[in-house]
Short mmCIF file of N, CA and C in Angstrom, two decimals:
data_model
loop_
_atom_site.label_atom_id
_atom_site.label_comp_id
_atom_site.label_asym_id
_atom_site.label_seq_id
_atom_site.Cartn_x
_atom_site.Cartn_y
_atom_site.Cartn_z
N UNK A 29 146.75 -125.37 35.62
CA UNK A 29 146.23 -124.40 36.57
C UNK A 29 147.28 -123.36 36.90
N UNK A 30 148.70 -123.69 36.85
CA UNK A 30 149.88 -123.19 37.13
C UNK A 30 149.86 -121.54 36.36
N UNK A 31 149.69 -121.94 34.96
CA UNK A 31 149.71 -121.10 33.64
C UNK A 31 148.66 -119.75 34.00
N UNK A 32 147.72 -120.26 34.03
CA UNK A 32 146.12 -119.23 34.39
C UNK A 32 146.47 -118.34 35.73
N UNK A 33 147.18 -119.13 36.27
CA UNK A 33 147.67 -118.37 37.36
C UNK A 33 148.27 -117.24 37.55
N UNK A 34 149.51 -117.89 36.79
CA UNK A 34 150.42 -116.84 36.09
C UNK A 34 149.97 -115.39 35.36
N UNK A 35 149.12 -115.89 34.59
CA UNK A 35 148.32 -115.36 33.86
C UNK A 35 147.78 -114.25 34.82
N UNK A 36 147.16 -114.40 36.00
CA UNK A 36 146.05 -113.55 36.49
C UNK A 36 147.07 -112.45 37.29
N UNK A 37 147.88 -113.62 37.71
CA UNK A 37 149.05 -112.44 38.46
C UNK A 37 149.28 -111.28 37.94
N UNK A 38 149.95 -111.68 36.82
CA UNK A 38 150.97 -110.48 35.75
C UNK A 38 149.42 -109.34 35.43
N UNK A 39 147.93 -109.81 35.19
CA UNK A 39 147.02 -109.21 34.87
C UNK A 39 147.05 -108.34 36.24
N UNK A 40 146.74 -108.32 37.01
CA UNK A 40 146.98 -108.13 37.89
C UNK A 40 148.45 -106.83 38.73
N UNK A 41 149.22 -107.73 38.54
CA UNK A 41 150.44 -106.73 38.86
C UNK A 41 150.27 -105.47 37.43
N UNK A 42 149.94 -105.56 36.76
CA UNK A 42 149.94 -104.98 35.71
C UNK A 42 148.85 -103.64 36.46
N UNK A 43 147.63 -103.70 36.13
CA UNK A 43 146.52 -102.96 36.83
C UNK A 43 147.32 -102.19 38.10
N UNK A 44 147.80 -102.52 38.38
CA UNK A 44 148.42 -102.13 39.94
C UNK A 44 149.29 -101.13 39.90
N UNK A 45 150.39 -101.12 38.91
CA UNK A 45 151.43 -100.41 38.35
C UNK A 45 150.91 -99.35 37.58
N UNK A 46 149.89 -99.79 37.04
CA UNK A 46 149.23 -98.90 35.68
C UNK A 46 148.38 -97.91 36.44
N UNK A 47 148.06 -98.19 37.98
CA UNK A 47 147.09 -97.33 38.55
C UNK A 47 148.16 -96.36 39.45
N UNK A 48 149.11 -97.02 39.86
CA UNK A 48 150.23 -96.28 40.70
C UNK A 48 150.74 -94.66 39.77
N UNK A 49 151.06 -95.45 38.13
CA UNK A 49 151.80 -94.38 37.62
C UNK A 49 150.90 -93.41 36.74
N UNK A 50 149.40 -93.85 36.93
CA UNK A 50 148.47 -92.77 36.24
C UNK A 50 148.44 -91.70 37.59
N UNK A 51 148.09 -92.36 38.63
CA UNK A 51 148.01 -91.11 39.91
C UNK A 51 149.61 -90.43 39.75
N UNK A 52 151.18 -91.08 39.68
CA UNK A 52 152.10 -89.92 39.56
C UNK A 52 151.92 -88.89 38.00
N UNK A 53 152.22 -89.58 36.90
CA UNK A 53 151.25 -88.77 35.79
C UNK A 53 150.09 -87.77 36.04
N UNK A 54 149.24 -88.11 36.63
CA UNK A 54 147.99 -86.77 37.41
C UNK A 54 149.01 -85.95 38.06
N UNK A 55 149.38 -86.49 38.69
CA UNK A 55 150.38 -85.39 39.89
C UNK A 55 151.10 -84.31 39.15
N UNK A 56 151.86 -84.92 37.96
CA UNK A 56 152.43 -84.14 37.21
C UNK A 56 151.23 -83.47 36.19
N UNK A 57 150.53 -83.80 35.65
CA UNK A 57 149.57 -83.19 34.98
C UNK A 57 148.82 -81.72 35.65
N UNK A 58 148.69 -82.09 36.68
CA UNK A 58 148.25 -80.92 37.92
C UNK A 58 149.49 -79.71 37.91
N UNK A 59 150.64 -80.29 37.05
CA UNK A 59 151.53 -78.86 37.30
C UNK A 59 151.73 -78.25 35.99
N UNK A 60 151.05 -78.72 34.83
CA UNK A 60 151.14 -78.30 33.97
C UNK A 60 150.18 -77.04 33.53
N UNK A 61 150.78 -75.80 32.66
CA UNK A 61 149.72 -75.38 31.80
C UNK A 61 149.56 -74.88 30.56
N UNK A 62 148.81 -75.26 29.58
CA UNK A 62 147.17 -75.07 29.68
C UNK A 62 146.69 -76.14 30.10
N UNK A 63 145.34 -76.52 31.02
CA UNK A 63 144.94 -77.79 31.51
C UNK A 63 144.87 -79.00 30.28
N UNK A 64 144.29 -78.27 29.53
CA UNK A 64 143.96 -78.71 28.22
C UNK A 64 144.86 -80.20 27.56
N UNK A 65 146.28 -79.96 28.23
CA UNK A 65 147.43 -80.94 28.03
C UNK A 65 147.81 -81.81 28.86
N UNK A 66 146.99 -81.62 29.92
CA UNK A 66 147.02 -82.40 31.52
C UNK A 66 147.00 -83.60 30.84
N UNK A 67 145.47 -84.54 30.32
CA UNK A 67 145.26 -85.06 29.68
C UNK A 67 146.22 -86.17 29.25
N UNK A 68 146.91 -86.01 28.20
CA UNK A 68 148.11 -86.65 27.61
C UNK A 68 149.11 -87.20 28.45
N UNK A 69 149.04 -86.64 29.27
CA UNK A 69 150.21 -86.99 30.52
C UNK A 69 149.65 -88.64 31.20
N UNK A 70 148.22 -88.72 31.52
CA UNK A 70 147.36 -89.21 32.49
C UNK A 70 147.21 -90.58 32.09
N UNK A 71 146.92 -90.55 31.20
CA UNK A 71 146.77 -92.56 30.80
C UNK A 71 147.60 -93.41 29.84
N UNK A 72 147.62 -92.90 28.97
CA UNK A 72 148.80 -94.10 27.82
C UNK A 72 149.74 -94.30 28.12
N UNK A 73 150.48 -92.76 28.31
CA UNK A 73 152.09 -93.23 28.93
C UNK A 73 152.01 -94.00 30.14
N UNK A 74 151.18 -93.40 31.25
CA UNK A 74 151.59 -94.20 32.11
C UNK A 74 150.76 -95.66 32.39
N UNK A 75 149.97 -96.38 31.75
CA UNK A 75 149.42 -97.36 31.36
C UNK A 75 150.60 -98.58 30.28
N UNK A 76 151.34 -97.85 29.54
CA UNK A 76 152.14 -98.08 29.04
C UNK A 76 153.40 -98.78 29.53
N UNK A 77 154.28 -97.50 30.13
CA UNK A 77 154.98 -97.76 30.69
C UNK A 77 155.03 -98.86 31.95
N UNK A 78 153.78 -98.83 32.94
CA UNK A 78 153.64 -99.89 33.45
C UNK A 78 153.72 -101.33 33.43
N UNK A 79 153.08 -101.11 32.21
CA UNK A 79 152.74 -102.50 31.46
C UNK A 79 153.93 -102.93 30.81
N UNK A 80 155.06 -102.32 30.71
CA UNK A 80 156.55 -102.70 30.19
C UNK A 80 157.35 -102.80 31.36
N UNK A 81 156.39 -102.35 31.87
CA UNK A 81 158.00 -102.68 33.80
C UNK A 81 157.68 -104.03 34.18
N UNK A 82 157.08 -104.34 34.59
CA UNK A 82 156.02 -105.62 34.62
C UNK A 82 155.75 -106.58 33.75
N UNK A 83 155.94 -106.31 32.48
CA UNK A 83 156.36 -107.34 31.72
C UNK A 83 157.65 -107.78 31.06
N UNK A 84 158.87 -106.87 31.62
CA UNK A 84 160.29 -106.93 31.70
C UNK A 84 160.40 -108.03 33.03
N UNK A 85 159.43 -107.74 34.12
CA UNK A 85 159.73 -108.66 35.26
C UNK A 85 159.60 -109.69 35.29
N UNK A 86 158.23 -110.01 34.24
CA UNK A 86 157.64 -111.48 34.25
C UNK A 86 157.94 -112.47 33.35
N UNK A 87 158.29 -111.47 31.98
CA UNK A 87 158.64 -112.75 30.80
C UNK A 87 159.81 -112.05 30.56
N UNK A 88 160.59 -111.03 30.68
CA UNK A 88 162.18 -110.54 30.06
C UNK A 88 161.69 -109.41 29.01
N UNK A 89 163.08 -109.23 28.25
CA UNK A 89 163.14 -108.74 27.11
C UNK A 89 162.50 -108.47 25.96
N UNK A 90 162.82 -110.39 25.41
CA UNK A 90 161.88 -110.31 24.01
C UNK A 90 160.23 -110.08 24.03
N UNK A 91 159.81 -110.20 25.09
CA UNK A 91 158.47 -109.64 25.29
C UNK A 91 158.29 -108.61 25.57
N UNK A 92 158.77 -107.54 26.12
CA UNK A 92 158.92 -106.27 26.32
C UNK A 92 159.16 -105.63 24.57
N UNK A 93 160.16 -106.01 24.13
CA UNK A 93 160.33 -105.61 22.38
C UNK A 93 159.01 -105.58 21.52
N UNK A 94 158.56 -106.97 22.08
CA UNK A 94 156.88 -107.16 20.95
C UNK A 94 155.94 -106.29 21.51
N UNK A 95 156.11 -106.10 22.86
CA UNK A 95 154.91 -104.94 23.42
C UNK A 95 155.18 -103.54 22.63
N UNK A 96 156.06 -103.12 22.90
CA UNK A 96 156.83 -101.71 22.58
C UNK A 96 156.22 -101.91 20.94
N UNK A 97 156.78 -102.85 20.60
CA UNK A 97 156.54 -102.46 18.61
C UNK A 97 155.08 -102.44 18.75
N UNK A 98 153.80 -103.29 19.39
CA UNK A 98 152.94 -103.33 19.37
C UNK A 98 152.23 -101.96 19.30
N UNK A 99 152.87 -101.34 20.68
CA UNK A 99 152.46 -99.86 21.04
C UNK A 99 152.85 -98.75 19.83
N UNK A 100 154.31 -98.82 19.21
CA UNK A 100 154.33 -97.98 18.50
C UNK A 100 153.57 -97.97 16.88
N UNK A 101 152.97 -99.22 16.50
CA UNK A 101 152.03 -99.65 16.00
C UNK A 101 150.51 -98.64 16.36
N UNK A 102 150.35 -98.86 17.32
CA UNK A 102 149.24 -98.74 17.69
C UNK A 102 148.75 -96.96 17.90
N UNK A 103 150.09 -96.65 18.34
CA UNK A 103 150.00 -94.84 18.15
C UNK A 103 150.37 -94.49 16.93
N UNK A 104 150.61 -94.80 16.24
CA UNK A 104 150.41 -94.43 14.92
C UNK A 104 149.18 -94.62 14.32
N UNK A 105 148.76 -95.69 14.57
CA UNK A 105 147.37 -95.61 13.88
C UNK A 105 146.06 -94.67 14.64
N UNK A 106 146.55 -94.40 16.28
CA UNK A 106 145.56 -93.62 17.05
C UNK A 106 146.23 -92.25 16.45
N UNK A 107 146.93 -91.90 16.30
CA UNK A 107 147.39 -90.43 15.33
C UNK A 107 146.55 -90.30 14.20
N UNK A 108 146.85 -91.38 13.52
CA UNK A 108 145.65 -91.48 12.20
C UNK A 108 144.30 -90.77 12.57
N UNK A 109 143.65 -91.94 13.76
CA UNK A 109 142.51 -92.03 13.52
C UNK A 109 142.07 -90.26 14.11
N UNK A 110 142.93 -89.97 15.32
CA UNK A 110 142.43 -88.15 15.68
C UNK A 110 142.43 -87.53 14.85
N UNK A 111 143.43 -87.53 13.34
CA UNK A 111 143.45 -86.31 12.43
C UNK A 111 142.55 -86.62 11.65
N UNK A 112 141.73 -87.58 11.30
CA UNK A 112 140.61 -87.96 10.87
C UNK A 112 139.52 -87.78 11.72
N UNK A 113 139.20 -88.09 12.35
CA UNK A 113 137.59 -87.94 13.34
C UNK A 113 137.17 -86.70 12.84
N UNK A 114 137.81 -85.84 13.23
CA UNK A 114 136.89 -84.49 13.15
C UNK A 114 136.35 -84.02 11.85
N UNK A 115 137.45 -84.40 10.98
CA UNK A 115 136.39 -84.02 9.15
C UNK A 115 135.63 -85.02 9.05
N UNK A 116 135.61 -86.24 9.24
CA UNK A 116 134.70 -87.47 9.12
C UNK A 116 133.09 -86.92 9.70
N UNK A 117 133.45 -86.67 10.87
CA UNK A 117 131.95 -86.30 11.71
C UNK A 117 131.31 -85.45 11.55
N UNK A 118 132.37 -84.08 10.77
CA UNK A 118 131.31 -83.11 10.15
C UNK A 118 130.78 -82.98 9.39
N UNK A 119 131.46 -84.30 8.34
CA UNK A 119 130.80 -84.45 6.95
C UNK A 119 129.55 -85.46 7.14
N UNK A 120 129.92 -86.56 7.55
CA UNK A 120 129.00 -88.00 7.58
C UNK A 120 128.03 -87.77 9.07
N UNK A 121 128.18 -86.82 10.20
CA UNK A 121 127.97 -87.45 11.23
C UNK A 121 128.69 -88.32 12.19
N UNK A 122 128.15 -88.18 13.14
CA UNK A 122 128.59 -88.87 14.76
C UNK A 122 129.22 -90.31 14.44
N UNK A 123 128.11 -90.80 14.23
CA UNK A 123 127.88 -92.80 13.64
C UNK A 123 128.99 -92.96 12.71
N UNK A 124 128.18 -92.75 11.63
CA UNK A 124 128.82 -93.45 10.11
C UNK A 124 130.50 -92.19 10.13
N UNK A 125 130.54 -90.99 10.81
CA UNK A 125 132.03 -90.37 10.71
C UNK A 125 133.04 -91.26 11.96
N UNK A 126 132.30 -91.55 12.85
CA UNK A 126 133.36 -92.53 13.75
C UNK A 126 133.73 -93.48 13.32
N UNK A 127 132.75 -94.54 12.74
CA UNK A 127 132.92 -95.98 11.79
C UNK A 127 134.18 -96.16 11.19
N UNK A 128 133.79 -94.83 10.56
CA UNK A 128 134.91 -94.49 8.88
C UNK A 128 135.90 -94.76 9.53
N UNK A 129 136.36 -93.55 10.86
CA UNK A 129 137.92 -93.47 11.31
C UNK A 129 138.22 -94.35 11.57
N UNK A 130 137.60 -95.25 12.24
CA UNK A 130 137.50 -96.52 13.25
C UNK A 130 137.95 -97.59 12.45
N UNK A 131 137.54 -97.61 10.48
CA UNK A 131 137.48 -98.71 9.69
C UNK A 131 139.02 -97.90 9.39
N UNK A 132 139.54 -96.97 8.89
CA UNK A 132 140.79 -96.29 8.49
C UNK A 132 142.08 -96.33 10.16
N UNK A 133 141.77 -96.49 10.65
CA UNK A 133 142.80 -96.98 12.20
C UNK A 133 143.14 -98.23 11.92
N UNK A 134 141.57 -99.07 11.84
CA UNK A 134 142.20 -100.81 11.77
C UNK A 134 143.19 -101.34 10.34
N UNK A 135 143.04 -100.16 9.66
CA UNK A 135 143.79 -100.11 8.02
C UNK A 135 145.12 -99.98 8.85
N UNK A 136 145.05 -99.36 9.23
CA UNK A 136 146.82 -98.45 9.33
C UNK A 136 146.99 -99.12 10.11
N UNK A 137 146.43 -100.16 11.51
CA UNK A 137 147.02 -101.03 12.19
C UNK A 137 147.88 -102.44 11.68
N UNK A 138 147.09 -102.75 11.15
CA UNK A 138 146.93 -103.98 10.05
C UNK A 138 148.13 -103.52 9.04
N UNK A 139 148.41 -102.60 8.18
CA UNK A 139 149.12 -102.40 7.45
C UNK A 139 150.32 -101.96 8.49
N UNK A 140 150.68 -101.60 9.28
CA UNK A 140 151.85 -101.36 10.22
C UNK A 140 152.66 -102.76 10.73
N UNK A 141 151.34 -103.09 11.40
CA UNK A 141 152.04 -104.65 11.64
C UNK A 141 152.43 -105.41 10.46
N UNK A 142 151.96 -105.25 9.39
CA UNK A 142 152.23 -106.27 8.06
C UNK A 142 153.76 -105.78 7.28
N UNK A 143 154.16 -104.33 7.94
CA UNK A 143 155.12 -103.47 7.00
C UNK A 143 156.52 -103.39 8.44
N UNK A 144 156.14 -103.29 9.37
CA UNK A 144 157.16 -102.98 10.61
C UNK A 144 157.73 -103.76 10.35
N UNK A 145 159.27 -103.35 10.94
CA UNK A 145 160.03 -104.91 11.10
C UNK A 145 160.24 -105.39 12.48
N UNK A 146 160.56 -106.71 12.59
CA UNK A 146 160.30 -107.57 13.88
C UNK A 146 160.73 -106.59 15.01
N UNK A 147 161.80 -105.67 14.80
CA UNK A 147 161.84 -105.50 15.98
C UNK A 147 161.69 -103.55 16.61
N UNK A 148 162.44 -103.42 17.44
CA UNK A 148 162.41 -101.41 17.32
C UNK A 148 163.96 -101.29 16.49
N UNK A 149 163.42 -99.78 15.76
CA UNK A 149 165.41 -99.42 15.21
C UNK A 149 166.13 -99.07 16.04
N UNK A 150 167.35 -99.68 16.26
CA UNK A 150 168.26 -99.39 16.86
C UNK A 150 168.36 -100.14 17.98
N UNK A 151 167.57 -101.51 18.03
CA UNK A 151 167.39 -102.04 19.04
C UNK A 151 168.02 -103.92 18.74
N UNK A 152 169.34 -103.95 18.98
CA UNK A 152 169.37 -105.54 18.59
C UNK A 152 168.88 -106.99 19.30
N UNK A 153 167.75 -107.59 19.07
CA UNK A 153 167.01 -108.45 19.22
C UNK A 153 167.73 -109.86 19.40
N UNK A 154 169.14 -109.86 19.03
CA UNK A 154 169.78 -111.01 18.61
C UNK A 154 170.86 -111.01 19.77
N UNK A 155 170.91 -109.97 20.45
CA UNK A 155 172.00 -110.22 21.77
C UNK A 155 170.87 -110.46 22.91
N UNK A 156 169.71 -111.41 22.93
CA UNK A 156 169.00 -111.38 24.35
C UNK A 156 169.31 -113.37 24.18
N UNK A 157 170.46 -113.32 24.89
CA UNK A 157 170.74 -114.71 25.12
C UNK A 157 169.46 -116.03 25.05
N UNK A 158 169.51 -117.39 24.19
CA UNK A 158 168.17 -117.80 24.89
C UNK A 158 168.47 -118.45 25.51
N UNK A 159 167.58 -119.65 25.98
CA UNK A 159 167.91 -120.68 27.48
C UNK A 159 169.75 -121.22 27.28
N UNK A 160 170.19 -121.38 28.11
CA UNK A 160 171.25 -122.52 27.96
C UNK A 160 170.93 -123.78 28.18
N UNK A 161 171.09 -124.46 26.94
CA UNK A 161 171.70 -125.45 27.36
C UNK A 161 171.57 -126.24 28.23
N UNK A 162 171.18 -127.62 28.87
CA UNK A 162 171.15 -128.37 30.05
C UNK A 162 171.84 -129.40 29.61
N UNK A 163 173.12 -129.75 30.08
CA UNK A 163 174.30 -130.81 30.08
C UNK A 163 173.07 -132.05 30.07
N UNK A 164 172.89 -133.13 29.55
CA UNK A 164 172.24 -134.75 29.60
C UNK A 164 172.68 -135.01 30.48
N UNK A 165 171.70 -135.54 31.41
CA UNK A 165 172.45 -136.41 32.24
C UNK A 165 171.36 -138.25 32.08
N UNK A 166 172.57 -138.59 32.98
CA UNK A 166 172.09 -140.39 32.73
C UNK A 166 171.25 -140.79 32.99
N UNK A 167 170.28 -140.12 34.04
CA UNK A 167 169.18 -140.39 34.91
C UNK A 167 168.13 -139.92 33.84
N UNK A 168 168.53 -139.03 33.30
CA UNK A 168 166.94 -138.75 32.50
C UNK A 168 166.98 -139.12 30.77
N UNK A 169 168.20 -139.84 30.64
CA UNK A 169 167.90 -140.56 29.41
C UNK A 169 166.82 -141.64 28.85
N UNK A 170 166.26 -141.35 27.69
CA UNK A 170 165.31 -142.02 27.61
C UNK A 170 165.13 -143.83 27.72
N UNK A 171 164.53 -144.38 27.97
CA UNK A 171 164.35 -145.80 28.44
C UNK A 171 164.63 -146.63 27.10
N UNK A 172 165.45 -147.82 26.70
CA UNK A 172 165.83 -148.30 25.35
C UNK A 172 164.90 -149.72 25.29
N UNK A 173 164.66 -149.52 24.09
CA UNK A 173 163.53 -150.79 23.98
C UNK A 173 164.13 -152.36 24.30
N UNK A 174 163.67 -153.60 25.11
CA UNK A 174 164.32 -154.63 24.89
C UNK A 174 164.49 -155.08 23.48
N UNK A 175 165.34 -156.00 23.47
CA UNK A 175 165.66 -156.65 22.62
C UNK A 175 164.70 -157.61 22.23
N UNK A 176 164.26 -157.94 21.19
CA UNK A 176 163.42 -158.61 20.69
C UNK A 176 164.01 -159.94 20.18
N UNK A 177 163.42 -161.18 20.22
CA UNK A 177 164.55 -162.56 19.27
C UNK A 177 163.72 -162.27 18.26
N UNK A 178 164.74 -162.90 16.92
CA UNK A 178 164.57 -162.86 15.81
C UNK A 178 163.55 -163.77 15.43
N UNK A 179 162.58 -163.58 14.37
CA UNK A 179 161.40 -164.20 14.48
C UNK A 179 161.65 -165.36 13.64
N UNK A 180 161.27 -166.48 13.82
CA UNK A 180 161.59 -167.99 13.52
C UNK A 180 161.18 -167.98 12.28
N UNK A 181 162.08 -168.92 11.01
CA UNK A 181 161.53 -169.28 10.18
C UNK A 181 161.17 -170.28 10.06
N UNK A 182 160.14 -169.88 9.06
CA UNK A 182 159.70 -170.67 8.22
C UNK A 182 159.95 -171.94 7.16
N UNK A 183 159.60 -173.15 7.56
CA UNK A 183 160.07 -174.21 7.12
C UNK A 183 158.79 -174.67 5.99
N UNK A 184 159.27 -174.87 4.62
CA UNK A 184 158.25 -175.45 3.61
C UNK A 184 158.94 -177.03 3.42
#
């Protein structure tokens, strides 16, 4: 029950952060111009970024690294799929031209994650210390089986 908990929190703190820094993102979007670029400012990054402050808080580092590669994964393939949509839909239509992009995104997702490497460049993965260590102690050594007598022989 502990886990789910956990779980709902971080879901949670997450939403919270992600709503805080879309309203400063708007704020700044409101000073930009052409409106046209407001936009870009307003949800990913700061949906993003949230979601990496907050998950630096809750699990550390190496989870923050897999998010980040996740994301830069993932805008690459949403790059894909915008410079595609628009010839797709004028050729095929609404339906079957969204599909297409939609089936050519999950390509380039799939092939990103299969080709990336574990971690970001320039980023070393191998200095995030892991647990230390807990010295044994006597009290929590495991319990040793009795001794058993040797089983009697057999007389013919």
């Amino acid at each position: 029950m502990g886990e789910v908990t956990d779980q709902i929190v971080e879901v949670l703190l997450k939403a919270l952060a992600g709503g805080v820094f879309v309203l400063a993102f708007a704020a700044l979007a409101e000073t930009l111009t052409p409106k046209r670029l407001a936009g870009v400012f307003c949800a990913a990054p700061s949906v993003a970024l949230a979601s990496l402050i907050v998950t630096a808080g809750i699990a550390g580092v190496p989870d923050v690294l897999a998010s980040a590669r996740g994301m830069q994964v993932g805008a690459v393939g949403f790059a894909l799929y915008c410079l595609i949509t628009v010839p797709l839909v004028r050729r095929w239509g609404v339906w079957r031209g969204a599909l297409a992009a939609l089936a050519v995104w999950g390509v380039a997702v799939a092939a990103g994650y299969a080709l990336a490497p574990q971690g970001l460049p320039g980023v070393r993965t191998t200095a995030v210390p892991a647990s230390l260590p807990q010295p044994a102690s006597p009290d929590l050594a495991p319990p040793t089986a009795p001794e058993l007598p040797p089983p009697p022989a057999h007389v013919s």
